[in-house]
Short mmCIF file of C-alpha atoms and ligand atoms in Angstrom, two decimals:
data_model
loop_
_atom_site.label_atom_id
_atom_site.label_comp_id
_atom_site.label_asym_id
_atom_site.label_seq_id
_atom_site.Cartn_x
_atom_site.Cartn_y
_atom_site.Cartn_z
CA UNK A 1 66.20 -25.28 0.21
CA UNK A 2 63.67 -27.09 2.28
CA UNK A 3 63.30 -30.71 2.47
CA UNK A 4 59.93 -30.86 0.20
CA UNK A 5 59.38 -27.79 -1.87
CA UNK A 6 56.32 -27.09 -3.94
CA UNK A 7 56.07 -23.75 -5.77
CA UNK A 8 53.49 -22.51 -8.08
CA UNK A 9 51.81 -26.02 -7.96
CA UNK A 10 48.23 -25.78 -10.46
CA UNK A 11 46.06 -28.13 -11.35
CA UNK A 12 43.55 -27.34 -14.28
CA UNK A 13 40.22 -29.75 -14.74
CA UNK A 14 39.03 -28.67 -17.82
CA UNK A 15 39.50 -25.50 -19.26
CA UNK A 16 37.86 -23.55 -16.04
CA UNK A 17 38.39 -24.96 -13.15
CA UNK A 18 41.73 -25.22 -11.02
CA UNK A 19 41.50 -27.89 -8.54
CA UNK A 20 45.10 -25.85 -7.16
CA UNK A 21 45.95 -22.75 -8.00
CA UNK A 22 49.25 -21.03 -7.11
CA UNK A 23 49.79 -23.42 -4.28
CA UNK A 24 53.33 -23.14 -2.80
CA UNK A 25 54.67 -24.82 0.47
CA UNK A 26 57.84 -25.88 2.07
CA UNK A 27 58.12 -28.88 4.49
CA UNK A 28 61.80 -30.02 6.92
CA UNK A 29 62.65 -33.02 7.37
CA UNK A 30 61.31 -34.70 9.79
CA UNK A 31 57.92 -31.87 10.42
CA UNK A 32 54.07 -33.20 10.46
CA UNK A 33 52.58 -31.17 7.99
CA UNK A 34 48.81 -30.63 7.30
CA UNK A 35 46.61 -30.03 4.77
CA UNK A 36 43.20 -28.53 6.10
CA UNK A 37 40.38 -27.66 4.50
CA UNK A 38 36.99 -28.29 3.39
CA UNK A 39 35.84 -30.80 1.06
CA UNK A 40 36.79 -29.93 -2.65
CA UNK A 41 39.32 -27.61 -1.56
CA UNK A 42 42.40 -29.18 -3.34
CA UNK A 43 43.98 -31.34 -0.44
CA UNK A 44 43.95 -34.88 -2.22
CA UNK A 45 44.67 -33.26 -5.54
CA UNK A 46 47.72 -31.45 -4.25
CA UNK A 47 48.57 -35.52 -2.03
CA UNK A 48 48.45 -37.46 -5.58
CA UNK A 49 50.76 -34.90 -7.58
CA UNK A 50 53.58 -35.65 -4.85
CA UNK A 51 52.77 -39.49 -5.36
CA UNK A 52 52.63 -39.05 -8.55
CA UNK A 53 49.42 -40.55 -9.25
CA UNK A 54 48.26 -37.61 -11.53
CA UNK A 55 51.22 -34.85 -12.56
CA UNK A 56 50.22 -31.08 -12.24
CA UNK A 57 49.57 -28.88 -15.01
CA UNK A 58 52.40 -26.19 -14.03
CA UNK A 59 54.76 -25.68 -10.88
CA UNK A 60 57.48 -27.94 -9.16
CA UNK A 61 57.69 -30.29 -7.06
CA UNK A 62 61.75 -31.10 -5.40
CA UNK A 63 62.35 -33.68 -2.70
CA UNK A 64 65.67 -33.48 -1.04
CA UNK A 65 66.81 -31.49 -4.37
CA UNK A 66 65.51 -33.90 -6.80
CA UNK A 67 62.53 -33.16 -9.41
CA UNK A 68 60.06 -35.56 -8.53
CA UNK A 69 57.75 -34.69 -11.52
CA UNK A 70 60.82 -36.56 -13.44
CA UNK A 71 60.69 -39.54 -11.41
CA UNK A 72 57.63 -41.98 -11.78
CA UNK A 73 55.72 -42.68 -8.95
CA UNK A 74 57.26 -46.47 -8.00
CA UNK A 75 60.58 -44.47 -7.67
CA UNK A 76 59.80 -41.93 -5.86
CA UNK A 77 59.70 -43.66 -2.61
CA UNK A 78 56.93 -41.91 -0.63
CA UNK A 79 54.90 -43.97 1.45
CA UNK A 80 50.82 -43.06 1.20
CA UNK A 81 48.32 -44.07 3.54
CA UNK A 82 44.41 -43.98 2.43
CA UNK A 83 40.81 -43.08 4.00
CA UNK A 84 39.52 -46.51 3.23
CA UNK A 85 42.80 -49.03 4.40
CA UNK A 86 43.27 -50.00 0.75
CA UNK A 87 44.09 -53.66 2.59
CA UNK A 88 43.94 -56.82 0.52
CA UNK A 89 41.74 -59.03 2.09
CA UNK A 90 43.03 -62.00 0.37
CA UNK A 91 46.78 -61.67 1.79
CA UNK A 92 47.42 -62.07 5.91
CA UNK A 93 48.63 -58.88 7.96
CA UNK A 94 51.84 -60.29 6.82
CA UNK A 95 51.78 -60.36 3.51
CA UNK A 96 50.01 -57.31 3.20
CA UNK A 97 52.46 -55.29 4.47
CA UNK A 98 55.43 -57.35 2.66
CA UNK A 99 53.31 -56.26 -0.59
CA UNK A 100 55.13 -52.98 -0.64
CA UNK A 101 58.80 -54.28 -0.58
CA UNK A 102 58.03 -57.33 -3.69
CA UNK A 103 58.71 -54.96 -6.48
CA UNK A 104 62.13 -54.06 -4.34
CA UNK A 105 63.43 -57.27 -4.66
CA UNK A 106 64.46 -56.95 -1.03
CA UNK A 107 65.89 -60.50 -0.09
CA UNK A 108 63.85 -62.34 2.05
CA UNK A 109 65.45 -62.65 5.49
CA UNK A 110 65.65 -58.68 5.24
CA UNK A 111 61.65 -58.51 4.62
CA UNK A 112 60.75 -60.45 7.05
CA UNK A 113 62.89 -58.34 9.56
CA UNK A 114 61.42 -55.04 7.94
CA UNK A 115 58.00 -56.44 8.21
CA UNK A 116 58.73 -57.53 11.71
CA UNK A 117 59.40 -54.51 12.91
CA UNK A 118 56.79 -52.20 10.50
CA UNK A 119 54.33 -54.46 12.35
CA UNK A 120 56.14 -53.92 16.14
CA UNK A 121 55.39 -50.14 15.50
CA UNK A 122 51.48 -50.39 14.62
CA UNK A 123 51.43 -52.90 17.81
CA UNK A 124 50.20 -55.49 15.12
CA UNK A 125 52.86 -58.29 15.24
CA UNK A 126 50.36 -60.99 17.54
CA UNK A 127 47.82 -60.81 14.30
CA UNK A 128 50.94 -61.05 11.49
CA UNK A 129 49.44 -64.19 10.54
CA UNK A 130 45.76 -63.52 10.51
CA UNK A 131 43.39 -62.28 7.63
CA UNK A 132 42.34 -58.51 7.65
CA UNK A 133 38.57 -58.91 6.75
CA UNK A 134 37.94 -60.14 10.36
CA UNK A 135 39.76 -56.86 11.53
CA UNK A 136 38.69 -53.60 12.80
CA UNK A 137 38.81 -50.60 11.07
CA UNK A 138 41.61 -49.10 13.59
CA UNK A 139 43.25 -52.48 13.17
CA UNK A 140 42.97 -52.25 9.32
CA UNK A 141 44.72 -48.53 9.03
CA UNK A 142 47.47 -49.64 11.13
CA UNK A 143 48.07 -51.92 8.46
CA UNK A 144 47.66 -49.41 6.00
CA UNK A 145 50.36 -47.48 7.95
CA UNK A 146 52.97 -50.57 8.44
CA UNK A 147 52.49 -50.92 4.74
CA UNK A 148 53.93 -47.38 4.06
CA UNK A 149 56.40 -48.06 6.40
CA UNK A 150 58.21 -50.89 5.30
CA UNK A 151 59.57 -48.89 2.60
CA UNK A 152 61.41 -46.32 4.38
CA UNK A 153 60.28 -44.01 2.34
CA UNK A 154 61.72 -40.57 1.99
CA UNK A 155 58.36 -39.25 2.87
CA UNK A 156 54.85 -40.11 4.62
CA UNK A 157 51.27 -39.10 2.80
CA UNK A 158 48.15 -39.87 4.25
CA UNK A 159 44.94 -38.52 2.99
CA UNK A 160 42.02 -38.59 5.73
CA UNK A 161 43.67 -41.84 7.35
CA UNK A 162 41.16 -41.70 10.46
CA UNK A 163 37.87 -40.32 8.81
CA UNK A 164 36.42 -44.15 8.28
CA UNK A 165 37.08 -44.63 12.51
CA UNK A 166 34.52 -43.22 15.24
CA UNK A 167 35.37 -40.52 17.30
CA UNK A 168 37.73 -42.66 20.40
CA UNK A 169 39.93 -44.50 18.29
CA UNK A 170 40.31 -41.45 15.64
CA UNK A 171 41.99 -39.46 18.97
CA UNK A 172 43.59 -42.74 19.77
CA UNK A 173 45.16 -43.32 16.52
CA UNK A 174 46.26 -39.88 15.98
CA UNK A 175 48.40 -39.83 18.58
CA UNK A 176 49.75 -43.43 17.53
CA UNK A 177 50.79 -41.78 14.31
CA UNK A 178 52.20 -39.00 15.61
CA UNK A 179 54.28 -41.29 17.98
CA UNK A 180 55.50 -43.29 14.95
CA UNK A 181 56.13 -40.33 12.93
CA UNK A 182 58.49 -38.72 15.86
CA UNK A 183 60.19 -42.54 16.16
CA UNK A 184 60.90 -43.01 12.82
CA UNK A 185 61.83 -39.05 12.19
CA UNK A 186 60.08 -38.83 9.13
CA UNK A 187 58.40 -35.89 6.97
CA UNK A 188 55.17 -36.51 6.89
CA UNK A 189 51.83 -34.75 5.13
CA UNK A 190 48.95 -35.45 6.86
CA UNK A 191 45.76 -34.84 4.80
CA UNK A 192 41.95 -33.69 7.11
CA UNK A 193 39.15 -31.58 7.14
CA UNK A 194 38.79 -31.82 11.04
CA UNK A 195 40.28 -28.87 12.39
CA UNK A 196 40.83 -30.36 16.29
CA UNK A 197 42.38 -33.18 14.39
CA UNK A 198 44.56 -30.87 12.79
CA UNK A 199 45.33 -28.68 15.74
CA UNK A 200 45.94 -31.81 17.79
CA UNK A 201 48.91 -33.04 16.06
CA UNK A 202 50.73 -31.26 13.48
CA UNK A 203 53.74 -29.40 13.81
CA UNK A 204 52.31 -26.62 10.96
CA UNK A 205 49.06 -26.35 9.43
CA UNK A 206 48.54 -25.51 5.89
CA UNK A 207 45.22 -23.84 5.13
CA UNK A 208 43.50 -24.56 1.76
CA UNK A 209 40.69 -23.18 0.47
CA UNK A 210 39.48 -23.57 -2.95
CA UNK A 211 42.58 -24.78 -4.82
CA UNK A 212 44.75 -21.71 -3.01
CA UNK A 213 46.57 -21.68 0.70
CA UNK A 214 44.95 -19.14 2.90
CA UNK A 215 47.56 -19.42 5.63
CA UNK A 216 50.31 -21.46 6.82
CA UNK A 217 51.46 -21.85 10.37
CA UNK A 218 51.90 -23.47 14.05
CA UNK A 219 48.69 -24.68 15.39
CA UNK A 220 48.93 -22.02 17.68
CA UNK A 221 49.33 -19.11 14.93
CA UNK A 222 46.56 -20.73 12.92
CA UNK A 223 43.85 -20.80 15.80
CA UNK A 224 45.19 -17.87 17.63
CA UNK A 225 46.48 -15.31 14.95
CA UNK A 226 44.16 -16.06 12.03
CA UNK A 227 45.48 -13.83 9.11
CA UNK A 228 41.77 -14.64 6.75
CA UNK A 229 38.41 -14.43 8.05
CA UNK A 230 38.33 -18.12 6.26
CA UNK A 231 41.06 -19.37 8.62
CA UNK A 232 39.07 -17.62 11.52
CA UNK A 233 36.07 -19.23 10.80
CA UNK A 234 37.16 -22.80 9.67
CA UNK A 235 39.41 -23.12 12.79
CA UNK A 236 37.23 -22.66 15.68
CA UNK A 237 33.90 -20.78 16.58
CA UNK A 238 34.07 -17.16 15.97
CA UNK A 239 30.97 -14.92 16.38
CA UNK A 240 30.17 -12.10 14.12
CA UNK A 241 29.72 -8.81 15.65
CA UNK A 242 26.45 -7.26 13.75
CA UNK A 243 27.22 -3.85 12.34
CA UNK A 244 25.55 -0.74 14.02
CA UNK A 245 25.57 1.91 16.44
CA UNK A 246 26.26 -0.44 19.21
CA UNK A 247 29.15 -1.73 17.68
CA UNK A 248 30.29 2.12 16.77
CA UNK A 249 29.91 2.40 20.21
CA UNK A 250 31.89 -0.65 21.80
CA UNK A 251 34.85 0.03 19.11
CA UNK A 252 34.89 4.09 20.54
CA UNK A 253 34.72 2.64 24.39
CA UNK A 254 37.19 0.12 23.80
CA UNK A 255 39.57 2.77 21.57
CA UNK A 256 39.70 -0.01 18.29
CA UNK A 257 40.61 1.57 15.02
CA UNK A 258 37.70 1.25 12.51
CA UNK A 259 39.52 2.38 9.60
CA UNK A 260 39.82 -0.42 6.52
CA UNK A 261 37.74 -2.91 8.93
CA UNK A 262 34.68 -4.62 7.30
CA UNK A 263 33.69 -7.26 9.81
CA UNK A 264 34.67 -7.32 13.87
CA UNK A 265 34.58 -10.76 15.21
CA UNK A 266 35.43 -12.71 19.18
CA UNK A 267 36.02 -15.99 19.59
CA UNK A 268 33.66 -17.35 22.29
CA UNK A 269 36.62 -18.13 24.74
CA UNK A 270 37.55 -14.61 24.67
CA UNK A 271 33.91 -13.16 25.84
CA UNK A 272 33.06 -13.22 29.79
CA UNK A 273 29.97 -13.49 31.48
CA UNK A 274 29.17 -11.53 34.85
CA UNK A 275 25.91 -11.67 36.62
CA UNK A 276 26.09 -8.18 37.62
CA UNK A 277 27.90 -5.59 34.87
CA UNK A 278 31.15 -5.19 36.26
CA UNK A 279 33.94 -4.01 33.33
CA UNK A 280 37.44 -2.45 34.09
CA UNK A 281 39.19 0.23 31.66
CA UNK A 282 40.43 -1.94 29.35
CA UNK A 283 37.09 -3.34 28.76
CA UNK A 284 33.34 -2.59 27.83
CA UNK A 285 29.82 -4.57 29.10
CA UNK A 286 27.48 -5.43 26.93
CA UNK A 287 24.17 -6.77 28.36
CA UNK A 288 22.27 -9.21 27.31
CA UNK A 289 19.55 -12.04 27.48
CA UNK A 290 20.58 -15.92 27.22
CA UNK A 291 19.16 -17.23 24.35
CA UNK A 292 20.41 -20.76 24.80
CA UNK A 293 22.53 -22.99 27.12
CA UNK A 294 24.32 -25.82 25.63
CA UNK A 295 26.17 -28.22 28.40
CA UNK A 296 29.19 -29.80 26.91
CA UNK A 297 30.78 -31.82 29.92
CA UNK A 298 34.24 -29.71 30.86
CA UNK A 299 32.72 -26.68 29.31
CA UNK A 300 29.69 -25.09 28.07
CA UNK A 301 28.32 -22.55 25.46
CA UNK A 302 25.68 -19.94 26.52
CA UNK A 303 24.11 -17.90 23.75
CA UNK A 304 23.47 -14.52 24.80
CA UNK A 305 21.15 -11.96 22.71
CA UNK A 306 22.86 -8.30 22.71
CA UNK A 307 22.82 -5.45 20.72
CA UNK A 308 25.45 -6.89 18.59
CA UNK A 309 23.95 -10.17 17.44
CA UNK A 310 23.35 -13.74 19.44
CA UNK A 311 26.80 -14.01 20.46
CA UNK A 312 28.28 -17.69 22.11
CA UNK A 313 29.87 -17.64 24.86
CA UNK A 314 32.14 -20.14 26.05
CA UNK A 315 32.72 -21.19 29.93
CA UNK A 316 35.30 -23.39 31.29
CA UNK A 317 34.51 -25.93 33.91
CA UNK A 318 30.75 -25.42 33.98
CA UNK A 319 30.44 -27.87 36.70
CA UNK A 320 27.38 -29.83 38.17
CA UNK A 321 25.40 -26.27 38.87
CA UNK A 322 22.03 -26.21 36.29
CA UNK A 323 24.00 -23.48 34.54
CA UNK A 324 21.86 -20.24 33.07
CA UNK A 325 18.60 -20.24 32.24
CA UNK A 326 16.92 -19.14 29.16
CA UNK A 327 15.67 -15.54 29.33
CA UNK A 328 17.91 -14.48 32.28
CA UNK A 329 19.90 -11.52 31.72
CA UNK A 330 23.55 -10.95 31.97
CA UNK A 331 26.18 -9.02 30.99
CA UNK A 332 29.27 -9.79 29.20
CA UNK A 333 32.46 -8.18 29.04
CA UNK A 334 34.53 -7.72 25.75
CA UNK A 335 38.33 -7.58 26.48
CA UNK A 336 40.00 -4.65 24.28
CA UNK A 337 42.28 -7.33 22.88
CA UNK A 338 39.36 -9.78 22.36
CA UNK A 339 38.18 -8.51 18.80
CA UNK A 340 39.54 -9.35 15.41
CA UNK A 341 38.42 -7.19 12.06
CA UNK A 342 39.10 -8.37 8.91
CA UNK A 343 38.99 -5.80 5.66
CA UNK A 344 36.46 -6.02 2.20
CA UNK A 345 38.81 -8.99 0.89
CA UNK A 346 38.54 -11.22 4.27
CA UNK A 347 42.67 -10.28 5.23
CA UNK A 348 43.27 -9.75 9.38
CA UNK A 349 43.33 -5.86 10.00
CA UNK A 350 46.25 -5.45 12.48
CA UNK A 351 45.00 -4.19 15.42
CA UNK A 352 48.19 -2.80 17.23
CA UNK A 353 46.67 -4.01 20.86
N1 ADP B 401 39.91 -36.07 -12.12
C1 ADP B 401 39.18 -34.97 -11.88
N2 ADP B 401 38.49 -34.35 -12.86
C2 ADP B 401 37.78 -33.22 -12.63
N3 ADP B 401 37.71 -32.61 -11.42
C3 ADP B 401 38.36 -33.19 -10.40
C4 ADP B 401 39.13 -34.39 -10.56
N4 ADP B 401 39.68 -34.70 -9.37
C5 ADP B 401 39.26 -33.76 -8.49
N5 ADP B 401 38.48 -32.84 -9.11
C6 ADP B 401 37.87 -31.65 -8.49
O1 ADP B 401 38.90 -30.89 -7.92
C7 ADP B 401 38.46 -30.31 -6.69
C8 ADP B 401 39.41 -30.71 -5.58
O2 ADP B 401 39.26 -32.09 -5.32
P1 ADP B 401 40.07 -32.83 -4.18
O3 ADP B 401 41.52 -32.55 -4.35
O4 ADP B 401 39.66 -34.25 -4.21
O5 ADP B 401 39.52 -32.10 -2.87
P2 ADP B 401 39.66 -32.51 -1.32
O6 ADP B 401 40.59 -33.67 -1.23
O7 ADP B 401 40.19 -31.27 -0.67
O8 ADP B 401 38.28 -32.81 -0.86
C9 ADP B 401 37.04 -30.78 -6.46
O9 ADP B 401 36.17 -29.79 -6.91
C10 ADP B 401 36.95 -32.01 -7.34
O10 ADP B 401 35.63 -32.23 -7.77
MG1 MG B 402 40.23 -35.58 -0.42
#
């Protein structure tokens, strides 16, 4: 049995609504695990019924073979970590992390040596003695994390720890976690609606989308092998292919099956632009007028109007030239392996490319 197992986890608001609905996922020890998906899709609901904060209304929950919805919450030990630092700004660094071991009745020499070394790990120990309200927010989740820490808990939550930070320290703190995570060896569940963020550092992603998983897998199976046209949209950029007899017609060049398929979609990536119309067996032109150019720094996204839609298209490298100008036309080339179709219910048609 896995480390963390959830089966058949729902949550009912109400007599309508399921926050979760049928959710069941596995985590090892010692695997970052995510929880992606949009706002109001379940993710903190399904985070506070492993704390224990609210209990669900059927399903179990086992850590390392123990029922957890029998243990309250203070015995569980499972360390959470919170969007908004949850730091007391009455108590130093120190004592704010200590907080967590009080109710322990760990002896004293012991917490300050836990403590010590919770605060060694979030690079905090120069400010053990200072007050948090003078902090930054970076500085105030690292708290946050030494606090869960200092437990050793048998598990690490954190709902949307980085979505109060900008955009620099969020990719610098992200990695810090991860790094701690990997020291300590710990199973953690990471909680975000940021799908780079998610990409970036998990081990395996969970998908969730409203109350249900959609897919779970490797960064790489999530972004490259999208089994939902929810998972292929949420992860990503993905352009629609517009129904038609130009599509009829790429799908018959490039020798795609149409059966069972409702909607053909590319990711920008896979598209490629060529000045003059140049495409090889395995693969059909398109032309096209650029609709937009959109500079991004180490790559760029031209919007090209064709037959099948505005479709993006992304380059790598872009360089210092002015790039394409609006109006100009071009032609793109569609790889045979390039599109995905998804049937009437939104599942991943296998191709067999
Ligand atoms: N105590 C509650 N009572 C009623 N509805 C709730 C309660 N808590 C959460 N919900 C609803 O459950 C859904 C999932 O919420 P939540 O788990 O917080 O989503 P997420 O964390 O993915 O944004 C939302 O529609 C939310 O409004
Ligand atoms: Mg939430």
């Amino acid at each position: 049995m896995a480390y963390l197992a959830i089966a058949g986890a729902t949550k009912q608001f109400g007599p309508d609504f399921r926050a979760l609905d049928d959710v069941s996922i596995s985590v090892e020890r010692g695997e970052f695990f995510t929880l992606l998906g949009p706002s109001g899709c379940g993710k903190t609901t399904l985070l506070r019924s492993i704390a224990g904060f609210s209990d669900l209304t059927s399903g179990s929950i086992t850590l390392d073979g123990s029922d957890l919805r029998r243990i309250p919450p203070h015995k569980r030990d499972i360390g959470m970590v919170f969007q908004d630092y949850a730091v007391f700004p009455h108590l130093t660094v120190f004592d704010n992390v200590a907080f967590g071991l009080k109710p322990r009745k760990v002896p004293s020499a012991e917490m300050k040596q836990r403590v010590d070394e919770a605060l060694a790990a979030v690079r905090l120990s120069p400010l053990a003695d200072r007050m948090p309200a003078a902090m930054s927010g970076g500085q105030q989740q690292r708290i946050g994390i030494a606090r869960a820490m200092v437990i050793n808990p048998r598990l690490l939550l954190m709902d949307e720890p980085l979505s109060n930070l900008d955009a620099k320290l969020r990719i610098e703190l992200r990695e810090e976690i991860r790094d701690i995570q990997r020291q300590i060896d710990i199973a953690a569940i990471y909680v975000t609606h940021d799908q780079e963020e998610a990409l970036a550092i998990s081990d395996r992603i969970c998908v969730m989308n409203a109350g249900r998983v959609e897919q779970i897998g490797t960064p790489q199976e999530i972004y490259g092998d999208p089994q939902t046209l929810f998972v292929a949209r949420f992860v990503g950029t993905l352009n629609t292919l517009s129904p038609g007899p130009a599509l009829d017609a790429l799908l018959k060049k490039l020798k795609l099956p149409q059966s069972g398929v409702q909607t053909w979609t590319v990711r920008p990536e896979q598209l490629e632009l060529f000045e003059t119309g140049a495409a090889s067996a395995d693969a059909a032109a398109l032309s096209g007028q650029v609709s937009k150019y959109t500079y991004l720094g180490r790559e760029a996204h031209v919007q090209v109007a064709t037959d099948l839609g505005h479709l993006i298209v992304q380059l790598a490298n872009p360089g210092t030239s002015a790039g394409y100008r609006r109006g100009e036309n071009v032609s793109l080339v569609i790889r045979r392996d390039a599109p995905m179709g998804f049937d009437a219910a939104g599942r991943r048609v296998p191709m067999g490319v």
